[in-house]
Amino acid sequence: MSETKQVAQLGMVGLGRMGANMVRRLMADGHTCVAYDVNEDPIAELEGEGAVGARSLEELVSKLEAPRSVWIMVPAAYVGGTLEQLVPLLDEDDTIIDGGNSWYHLDVDRSKELADKNIHYVDVGTSGGILGLERGYCLMIGGDDTAVGRLESVFDTLAPGVEGADRTPGRTGDIAPEERGWLHCGPSGAGHFVKMVHNGIEYGLMAAYAEGINVLAKANIGKIDHEVDAETAPLEAAEYYQYDIDIPKVTEVWRRGSVITSWLLDLTAEAYQIDGELAEYSGHVSDSGEGRWTINAAIDEGVPVPVLSAALYQRFSSRGRSDVADKVLSAMRAGFGGHKESKESTR
């Protein structure tokens, strides 16, 4: 964690998987945290670890010294309602930080509304997930210089620090904030814009790993008997697909020295170590919105993003959203060629 001597007081609204651990990381580095959630259990738990608990937003605000800094760590759908309750309780020069995955358009609009009340608004794209307590959080920040400067010690503590990665060759001199794991990306909305694109890239990376592993998993298709009929493309090179690839071992060896090493690969290997068949998963892959927003931005900018688009569409397909299209394809084949559906195709 940060070696900075400057400490801060922060209010945290939302003590879920990330919010509670952020409070713990801040307290471990000497900061004071006032913690609030709609549920009692996480408040009481953090009180037992040294946090100041609050059972209402009014109580949270009353326990913070001016100028206050209140970090909201709730799902994007609840940010608007939380702000409606919180803003009337704050004074001029206080700061609201949205650390969730809000749409950056909303950040621009909200910052303008709060500026009329002389309240600062900072958007922080936060990456690190449930392991951020130990690893730290990569922070992508938007907002005015005054508010961001006031929160530097908080960002330094939450971020992984320079030890999170080897220094990039060619960088010299003092350690910059981005080398410590946080970056002031620009004015309001810039932080969530960068995090939005980050998550769009994440979709593409995850899809690449998943598709490649699927090819490995089907490398024994030459051992399977295939129907010979007009509806099944023949496997003309069965002798080249006789491999029973041990997927858990492949993900493990790829972690060591390969050019596709990453935290995502680490997590994949860990999942296979726990269950070599991934039996607990159905393959229903959700999306929380950032991938869609990334593609919308790319369209507005006229920027091609075929990989990111395909990754998002695959998530839709995993949820059964291609059902009508698949039926239409079968209907057309039956119509022009009399092709009957093969209910159980080996390929």
PDB file of N, CA and C in Angstrom, residues 1-82:
ATOM      1  N   MET A   1       0.821  -1.198   0.000  1.00  0.00           N
ATOM      2  CA  MET A   1       0.000   0.000   0.000  1.00  0.00           C
ATOM      3  C   MET A   1       0.863   1.260   0.000  1.00  0.00           C
ATOM      4  N   SER A   2       0.185   2.402  -0.059  1.00  0.00           N
ATOM      5  CA  SER A   2       0.908   3.666  -0.164  1.00  0.00           C
ATOM      6  C   SER A   2       1.708   3.955   1.094  1.00  0.00           C
ATOM      7  N   GLU A   3       2.856   4.607   0.917  1.00  0.00           N
ATOM      8  CA  GLU A   3       3.670   5.020   2.055  1.00  0.00           C
ATOM      9  C   GLU A   3       3.384   6.471   2.423  1.00  0.00           C
ATOM     10  N   THR A   4       2.370   7.093   1.806  1.00  0.00           N
ATOM     11  CA  THR A   4       2.070   8.486   2.078  1.00  0.00           C
ATOM     12  C   THR A   4       1.663   8.682   3.532  1.00  0.00           C
ATOM     13  N   LYS A   5       2.071   9.829   4.126  1.00  0.00           N
ATOM     14  CA  LYS A   5       1.743  10.137   5.509  1.00  0.00           C
ATOM     15  C   LYS A   5       0.400  10.856   5.605  1.00  0.00           C
ATOM     16  N   GLN A   6      -0.074  11.391   4.492  1.00  0.00           N
ATOM     17  CA  GLN A   6      -1.331  12.124   4.503  1.00  0.00           C
ATOM     18  C   GLN A   6      -2.496  11.145   4.625  1.00  0.00           C
ATOM     19  N   VAL A   7      -3.383  11.418   5.554  1.00  0.00           N
ATOM     20  CA  VAL A   7      -4.555  10.566   5.715  1.00  0.00           C
ATOM     21  C   VAL A   7      -5.803  11.382   5.428  1.00  0.00           C
ATOM     22  N   ALA A   8      -6.880  10.702   5.113  1.00  0.00           N
ATOM     23  CA  ALA A   8      -8.110  11.378   4.743  1.00  0.00           C
ATOM     24  C   ALA A   8      -9.279  10.734   5.466  1.00  0.00           C
ATOM     25  N   GLN A   9     -10.391  11.435   5.466  1.00  0.00           N
ATOM     26  CA  GLN A   9     -11.643  10.898   5.974  1.00  0.00           C
ATOM     27  C   GLN A   9     -12.574  10.729   4.788  1.00  0.00           C
ATOM     28  N   LEU A  10     -13.181   9.557   4.699  1.00  0.00           N
ATOM     29  CA  LEU A  10     -14.027   9.259   3.544  1.00  0.00           C
ATOM     30  C   LEU A  10     -15.302   8.574   4.005  1.00  0.00           C
ATOM     31  N   GLY A  11     -16.411   8.982   3.423  1.00  0.00           N
ATOM     32  CA  GLY A  11     -17.666   8.279   3.627  1.00  0.00           C
ATOM     33  C   GLY A  11     -17.868   7.282   2.506  1.00  0.00           C
ATOM     34  N   MET A  12     -18.239   6.036   2.844  1.00  0.00           N
ATOM     35  CA  MET A  12     -18.476   5.009   1.830  1.00  0.00           C
ATOM     36  C   MET A  12     -19.942   4.589   1.887  1.00  0.00           C
ATOM     37  N   VAL A  13     -20.626   4.744   0.765  1.00  0.00           N
ATOM     38  CA  VAL A  13     -22.020   4.341   0.646  1.00  0.00           C
ATOM     39  C   VAL A  13     -22.081   3.108  -0.246  1.00  0.00           C
ATOM     40  N   GLY A  14     -22.443   1.968   0.331  1.00  0.00           N
ATOM     41  CA  GLY A  14     -22.467   0.705  -0.407  1.00  0.00           C
ATOM     42  C   GLY A  14     -21.329  -0.181   0.052  1.00  0.00           C
ATOM     43  N   LEU A  15     -21.675  -1.206   0.818  1.00  0.00           N
ATOM     44  CA  LEU A  15     -20.648  -2.073   1.412  1.00  0.00           C
ATOM     45  C   LEU A  15     -20.760  -3.490   0.868  1.00  0.00           C
ATOM     46  N   GLY A  16     -20.868  -3.590  -0.449  1.00  0.00           N
ATOM     47  CA  GLY A  16     -20.914  -4.891  -1.097  1.00  0.00           C
ATOM     48  C   GLY A  16     -19.529  -5.482  -1.239  1.00  0.00           C
ATOM     49  N   ARG A  17     -19.365  -6.344  -2.245  1.00  0.00           N
ATOM     50  CA  ARG A  17     -18.108  -7.071  -2.402  1.00  0.00           C
ATOM     51  C   ARG A  17     -16.916  -6.152  -2.583  1.00  0.00           C
ATOM     52  N   MET A  18     -17.098  -5.028  -3.261  1.00  0.00           N
ATOM     53  CA  MET A  18     -15.970  -4.124  -3.468  1.00  0.00           C
ATOM     54  C   MET A  18     -15.940  -2.999  -2.444  1.00  0.00           C
ATOM     55  N   GLY A  19     -17.093  -2.408  -2.147  1.00  0.00           N
ATOM     56  CA  GLY A  19     -17.122  -1.277  -1.238  1.00  0.00           C
ATOM     57  C   GLY A  19     -16.550  -1.592   0.128  1.00  0.00           C
ATOM     58  N   ALA A  20     -16.925  -2.745   0.689  1.00  0.00           N
ATOM     59  CA  ALA A  20     -16.435  -3.114   2.019  1.00  0.00           C
ATOM     60  C   ALA A  20     -14.927  -3.323   2.011  1.00  0.00           C
ATOM     61  N   ASN A  21     -14.418  -3.969   0.982  1.00  0.00           N
ATOM     62  CA  ASN A  21     -12.972  -4.206   0.915  1.00  0.00           C
ATOM     63  C   ASN A  21     -12.190  -2.917   0.673  1.00  0.00           C
ATOM     64  N   MET A  22     -12.800  -1.972  -0.024  1.00  0.00           N
ATOM     65  CA  MET A  22     -12.135  -0.680  -0.198  1.00  0.00           C
ATOM     66  C   MET A  22     -12.007   0.035   1.151  1.00  0.00           C
ATOM     67  N   VAL A  23     -13.054  -0.066   1.957  1.00  0.00           N
ATOM     68  CA  VAL A  23     -12.983   0.513   3.301  1.00  0.00           C
ATOM     69  C   VAL A  23     -11.855  -0.148   4.093  1.00  0.00           C
ATOM     70  N   ARG A  24     -11.761  -1.460   4.013  1.00  0.00           N
ATOM     71  CA  ARG A  24     -10.708  -2.179   4.747  1.00  0.00           C
ATOM     72  C   ARG A  24      -9.323  -1.741   4.274  1.00  0.00           C
ATOM     73  N   ARG A  25      -9.148  -1.601   2.977  1.00  0.00           N
ATOM     74  CA  ARG A  25      -7.836  -1.212   2.456  1.00  0.00           C
ATOM     75  C   ARG A  25      -7.484   0.207   2.903  1.00  0.00           C
ATOM     76  N   LEU A  26      -8.467   1.090   2.916  1.00  0.00           N
ATOM     77  CA  LEU A  26      -8.219   2.462   3.352  1.00  0.00           C
ATOM     78  C   LEU A  26      -7.870   2.515   4.841  1.00  0.00           C
ATOM     79  N   MET A  27      -8.610   1.784   5.654  1.00  0.00           N
ATOM     80  CA  MET A  27      -8.338   1.798   7.096  1.00  0.00           C
ATOM     81  C   MET A  27      -6.967   1.213   7.401  1.00  0.00           C
ATOM     82  N   ALA A  28      -6.577   0.192   6.645  1.00  0.00           N
ATOM     83  CA  ALA A  28      -5.261  -0.424   6.887  1.00  0.00           C
ATOM     84  C   ALA A  28      -4.128   0.549   6.620  1.00  0.00           C
ATOM     85  N   ASP A  29      -4.385   1.588   5.843  1.00  0.00           N
ATOM     86  CA  ASP A  29      -3.359   2.588   5.549  1.00  0.00           C
ATOM     87  C   ASP A  29      -3.558   3.862   6.357  1.00  0.00           C
ATOM     88  N   GLY A  30      -4.417   3.788   7.385  1.00  0.00           N
ATOM     89  CA  GLY A  30      -4.541   4.903   8.314  1.00  0.00           C
ATOM     90  C   GLY A  30      -5.676   5.871   8.065  1.00  0.00           C
ATOM     91  N   HIS A  31      -6.440   5.691   6.994  1.00  0.00           N
ATOM     92  CA  HIS A  31      -7.550   6.601   6.722  1.00  0.00           C
ATOM     93  C   HIS A  31      -8.746   6.298   7.623  1.00  0.00           C
ATOM     94  N   THR A  32      -9.591   7.287   7.828  1.00  0.00           N
ATOM     95  CA  THR A  32     -10.805   7.128   8.608  1.00  0.00           C
ATOM     96  C   THR A  32     -11.990   6.968   7.660  1.00  0.00           C
ATOM     97  N   CYS A  33     -12.813   5.966   7.897  1.00  0.00           N
ATOM     98  CA  CYS A  33     -13.942   5.701   7.013  1.00  0.00           C
ATOM     99  C   CYS A  33     -15.243   5.662   7.799  1.00  0.00           C
ATOM    100  N   VAL A  34     -16.245   6.366   7.273  1.00  0.00           N
ATOM    101  CA  VAL A  34     -17.605   6.284   7.788  1.00  0.00           C
ATOM    102  C   VAL A  34     -18.386   5.439   6.788  1.00  0.00           C
ATOM    103  N   ALA A  35     -18.952   4.330   7.261  1.00  0.00           N
ATOM    104  CA  ALA A  35     -19.511   3.321   6.362  1.00  0.00           C
ATOM    105  C   ALA A  35     -21.021   3.203   6.505  1.00  0.00           C
ATOM    106  N   TYR A  36     -21.699   3.208   5.346  1.00  0.00           N
ATOM    107  CA  TYR A  36     -23.162   3.077   5.341  1.00  0.00           C
ATOM    108  C   TYR A  36     -23.602   2.095   4.265  1.00  0.00           C
ATOM    109  N   ASP A  37     -24.630   1.323   4.600  1.00  0.00           N
ATOM    110  CA  ASP A  37     -25.258   0.412   3.643  1.00  0.00           C
ATOM    111  C   ASP A  37     -26.723   0.285   4.031  1.00  0.00           C
ATOM    112  N   VAL A  38     -27.546  -0.143   3.094  1.00  0.00           N
ATOM    113  CA  VAL A  38     -28.962  -0.344   3.404  1.00  0.00           C
ATOM    114  C   VAL A  38     -29.156  -1.568   4.289  1.00  0.00           C
ATOM    115  N   ASN A  39     -28.143  -2.423   4.383  1.00  0.00           N
ATOM    116  CA  ASN A  39     -28.189  -3.604   5.236  1.00  0.00           C
ATOM    117  C   ASN A  39     -27.331  -3.395   6.470  1.00  0.00           C
ATOM    118  N   GLU A  40     -27.768  -3.943   7.590  1.00  0.00           N
ATOM    119  CA  GLU A  40     -27.078  -3.746   8.857  1.00  0.00           C
ATOM    120  C   GLU A  40     -25.800  -4.562   8.980  1.00  0.00           C
ATOM    121  N   ASP A  41     -25.807  -5.799   8.491  1.00  0.00           N
ATOM    122  CA  ASP A  41     -24.691  -6.720   8.748  1.00  0.00           C
ATOM    123  C   ASP A  41     -23.333  -6.173   8.318  1.00  0.00           C
ATOM    124  N   PRO A  42     -23.186  -5.663   7.083  1.00  0.00           N
ATOM    125  CA  PRO A  42     -21.853  -5.167   6.701  1.00  0.00           C
ATOM    126  C   PRO A  42     -21.421  -3.939   7.492  1.00  0.00           C
ATOM    127  N   ILE A  43     -22.374  -3.135   7.944  1.00  0.00           N
ATOM    128  CA  ILE A  43     -22.012  -1.981   8.774  1.00  0.00           C
ATOM    129  C   ILE A  43     -21.414  -2.465  10.087  1.00  0.00           C
ATOM    130  N   ALA A  44     -22.128  -3.388  10.738  1.00  0.00           N
ATOM    131  CA  ALA A  44     -21.665  -3.905  12.024  1.00  0.00           C
ATOM    132  C   ALA A  44     -20.321  -4.612  11.886  1.00  0.00           C
ATOM    133  N   GLU A  45     -20.141  -5.343  10.785  1.00  0.00           N
ATOM    134  CA  GLU A  45     -18.884  -6.056  10.580  1.00  0.00           C
ATOM    135  C   GLU A  45     -17.721  -5.083  10.460  1.00  0.00           C
ATOM    136  N   LEU A  46     -17.912  -4.013   9.693  1.00  0.00           N
ATOM    137  CA  LEU A  46     -16.825  -3.044   9.525  1.00  0.00           C
ATOM    138  C   LEU A  46     -16.604  -2.221  10.784  1.00  0.00           C
ATOM    139  N   GLU A  47     -17.670  -1.986  11.546  1.00  0.00           N
ATOM    140  CA  GLU A  47     -17.482  -1.312  12.836  1.00  0.00           C
ATOM    141  C   GLU A  47     -16.550  -2.123  13.733  1.00  0.00           C
ATOM    142  N   GLY A  48     -16.716  -3.446  13.690  1.00  0.00           N
ATOM    143  CA  GLY A  48     -15.856  -4.312  14.476  1.00  0.00           C
ATOM    144  C   GLY A  48     -14.405  -4.280  14.039  1.00  0.00           C
ATOM    145  N   GLU A  49     -14.162  -3.778  12.809  1.00  0.00           N
ATOM    146  CA  GLU A  49     -12.802  -3.701  12.278  1.00  0.00           C
ATOM    147  C   GLU A  49     -12.225  -2.290  12.366  1.00  0.00           C
ATOM    148  N   GLY A  50     -13.027  -1.351  12.922  1.00  0.00           N
ATOM    149  CA  GLY A  50     -12.495  -0.012  13.133  1.00  0.00           C
ATOM    150  C   GLY A  50     -13.178   1.110  12.378  1.00  0.00           C
ATOM    151  N   ALA A  51     -14.136   0.796  11.520  1.00  0.00           N
ATOM    152  CA  ALA A  51     -14.846   1.842  10.787  1.00  0.00           C
ATOM    153  C   ALA A  51     -15.873   2.518  11.688  1.00  0.00           C
ATOM    154  N   VAL A  52     -16.261   3.732  11.296  1.00  0.00           N
ATOM    155  CA  VAL A  52     -17.355   4.438  11.957  1.00  0.00           C
ATOM    156  C   VAL A  52     -18.631   4.096  11.205  1.00  0.00           C
ATOM    157  N   GLY A  53     -19.578   3.491  11.868  1.00  0.00           N
ATOM    158  CA  GLY A  53     -20.801   3.070  11.207  1.00  0.00           C
ATOM    159  C   GLY A  53     -21.836   4.172  11.143  1.00  0.00           C
ATOM    160  N   ALA A  54     -22.673   4.119  10.097  1.00  0.00           N
ATOM    161  CA  ALA A  54     -23.800   5.044   9.959  1.00  0.00           C
ATOM    162  C   ALA A  54     -25.001   4.249   9.487  1.00  0.00           C
ATOM    163  N   ARG A  55     -26.156   4.526  10.086  1.00  0.00           N
ATOM    164  CA  ARG A  55     -27.375   3.786   9.730  1.00  0.00           C
ATOM    165  C   ARG A  55     -28.292   4.574   8.798  1.00  0.00           C
ATOM    166  N   SER A  56     -27.842   5.708   8.365  1.00  0.00           N
ATOM    167  CA  SER A  56     -28.595   6.514   7.398  1.00  0.00           C
ATOM    168  C   SER A  56     -27.624   7.446   6.706  1.00  0.00           C
ATOM    169  N   LEU A  57     -28.042   7.974   5.568  1.00  0.00           N
ATOM    170  CA  LEU A  57     -27.196   8.945   4.874  1.00  0.00           C
ATOM    171  C   LEU A  57     -27.045  10.215   5.708  1.00  0.00           C
ATOM    172  N   GLU A  58     -28.110  10.580   6.430  1.00  0.00           N
ATOM    173  CA  GLU A  58     -28.027  11.756   7.281  1.00  0.00           C
ATOM    174  C   GLU A  58     -26.947  11.576   8.344  1.00  0.00           C
ATOM    175  N   GLU A  59     -26.907  10.374   8.934  1.00  0.00           N
ATOM    176  CA  GLU A  59     -25.900  10.108   9.958  1.00  0.00           C
ATOM    177  C   GLU A  59     -24.500  10.083   9.354  1.00  0.00           C
ATOM    178  N   LEU A  60     -24.380   9.517   8.164  1.00  0.00           N
ATOM    179  CA  LEU A  60     -23.076   9.481   7.505  1.00  0.00           C
ATOM    180  C   LEU A  60     -22.551  10.892   7.275  1.00  0.00           C
ATOM    181  N   VAL A  61     -23.393  11.759   6.734  1.00  0.00           N
ATOM    182  CA  VAL A  61     -22.968  13.131   6.450  1.00  0.00           C
ATOM    183  C   VAL A  61     -22.603  13.865   7.737  1.00  0.00           C
ATOM    184  N   SER A  62     -23.378  13.631   8.810  1.00  0.00           N
ATOM    185  CA  SER A  62     -23.120  14.329  10.073  1.00  0.00           C
ATOM    186  C   SER A  62     -21.799  13.926  10.694  1.00  0.00           C
ATOM    187  N   LYS A  63     -21.290  12.741  10.366  1.00  0.00           N
ATOM    188  CA  LYS A  63     -20.048  12.251  10.959  1.00  0.00           C
ATOM    189  C   LYS A  63     -18.812  12.578  10.117  1.00  0.00           C
ATOM    190  N   LEU A  64     -19.013  13.282   9.011  1.00  0.00           N
ATOM    191  CA  LEU A  64     -17.900  13.677   8.155  1.00  0.00           C
ATOM    192  C   LEU A  64     -17.581  15.145   8.348  1.00  0.00           C
ATOM    193  N   GLU A  65     -16.306  15.473   8.368  1.00  0.00           N
ATOM    194  CA  GLU A  65     -15.872  16.856   8.494  1.00  0.00           C
ATOM    195  C   GLU A  65     -15.850  17.527   7.123  1.00  0.00           C
ATOM    196  N   ALA A  66     -16.234  18.800   7.091  1.00  0.00           N
ATOM    197  CA  ALA A  66     -16.218  19.558   5.838  1.00  0.00           C
ATOM    198  C   ALA A  66     -14.778  19.950   5.472  1.00  0.00           C
ATOM    199  N   PRO A  67     -14.444  19.989   4.193  1.00  0.00           N
ATOM    200  CA  PRO A  67     -15.298  19.576   3.072  1.00  0.00           C
ATOM    201  C   PRO A  67     -15.373  18.057   2.979  1.00  0.00           C
ATOM    202  N   ARG A  68     -16.575  17.527   2.852  1.00  0.00           N
ATOM    203  CA  ARG A  68     -16.807  16.086   2.894  1.00  0.00           C
ATOM    204  C   ARG A  68     -16.497  15.431   1.553  1.00  0.00           C
ATOM    205  N   SER A  69     -16.095  14.160   1.654  1.00  0.00           N
ATOM    206  CA  SER A  69     -15.918  13.334   0.458  1.00  0.00           C
ATOM    207  C   SER A  69     -16.718  12.051   0.670  1.00  0.00           C
ATOM    208  N   VAL A  70     -17.698  11.832  -0.193  1.00  0.00           N
ATOM    209  CA  VAL A  70     -18.582  10.669  -0.063  1.00  0.00           C
ATOM    210  C   VAL A  70     -18.446   9.811  -1.317  1.00  0.00           C
ATOM    211  N   TRP A  71     -18.001   8.584  -1.129  1.00  0.00           N
ATOM    212  CA  TRP A  71     -17.790   7.641  -2.229  1.00  0.00           C
ATOM    213  C   TRP A  71     -19.013   6.731  -2.334  1.00  0.00           C
ATOM    214  N   ILE A  72     -19.643   6.702  -3.497  1.00  0.00           N
ATOM    215  CA  ILE A  72     -20.795   5.837  -3.725  1.00  0.00           C
ATOM    216  C   ILE A  72     -20.330   4.597  -4.461  1.00  0.00           C
ATOM    217  N   MET A  73     -20.560   3.431  -3.858  1.00  0.00           N
ATOM    218  CA  MET A  73     -20.143   2.165  -4.475  1.00  0.00           C
ATOM    219  C   MET A  73     -21.359   1.243  -4.541  1.00  0.00           C
ATOM    220  N   VAL A  74     -22.309   1.619  -5.397  1.00  0.00           N
ATOM    221  CA  VAL A  74     -23.544   0.852  -5.561  1.00  0.00           C
ATOM    222  C   VAL A  74     -23.733   0.540  -7.045  1.00  0.00           C
ATOM    223  N   PRO A  75     -24.577  -0.448  -7.385  1.00  0.00           N
ATOM    224  CA  PRO A  75     -24.842  -0.718  -8.802  1.00  0.00           C
ATOM    225  C   PRO A  75     -25.317   0.536  -9.528  1.00  0.00           C
ATOM    226  N   ALA A  76     -24.970   0.628 -10.806  1.00  0.00           N
ATOM    227  CA  ALA A  76     -25.256   1.835 -11.584  1.00  0.00           C
ATOM    228  C   ALA A  76     -26.726   2.226 -11.531  1.00  0.00           C
ATOM    229  N   ALA A  77     -27.618   1.236 -11.489  1.00  0.00           N
ATOM    230  CA  ALA A  77     -29.050   1.522 -11.493  1.00  0.00           C
ATOM    231  C   ALA A  77     -29.510   2.248 -10.234  1.00  0.00           C
ATOM    232  N   TYR A  78     -28.711   2.189  -9.160  1.00  0.00           N
ATOM    233  CA  TYR A  78     -29.101   2.800  -7.892  1.00  0.00           C
ATOM    234  C   TYR A  78     -28.395   4.122  -7.623  1.00  0.00           C
ATOM    235  N   VAL A  79     -27.504   4.530  -8.496  1.00  0.00           N
ATOM    236  CA  VAL A  79     -26.761   5.767  -8.252  1.00  0.00           C
ATOM    237  C   VAL A  79     -27.690   6.977  -8.262  1.00  0.00           C
ATOM    238  N   GLY A  80     -28.587   7.040  -9.224  1.00  0.00           N
ATOM    239  CA  GLY A  80     -29.491   8.185  -9.331  1.00  0.00           C
ATOM    240  C   GLY A  80     -30.327   8.377  -8.076  1.00  0.00           C
ATOM    241  N   GLY A  81     -30.921   7.282  -7.593  1.00  0.00           N
ATOM    242  CA  GLY A  81     -31.730   7.367  -6.380  1.00  0.00           C
ATOM    243  C   GLY A  81     -30.913   7.737  -5.160  1.00  0.00           C
ATOM    244  N   THR A  82     -29.692   7.222  -5.090  1.00  0.00           N
ATOM    245  CA  THR A  82     -28.815   7.559  -3.971  1.00  0.00           C
ATOM    246  C   THR A  82     -28.466   9.041  -3.986  1.00  0.00           C
TER     247      THR A  82
END
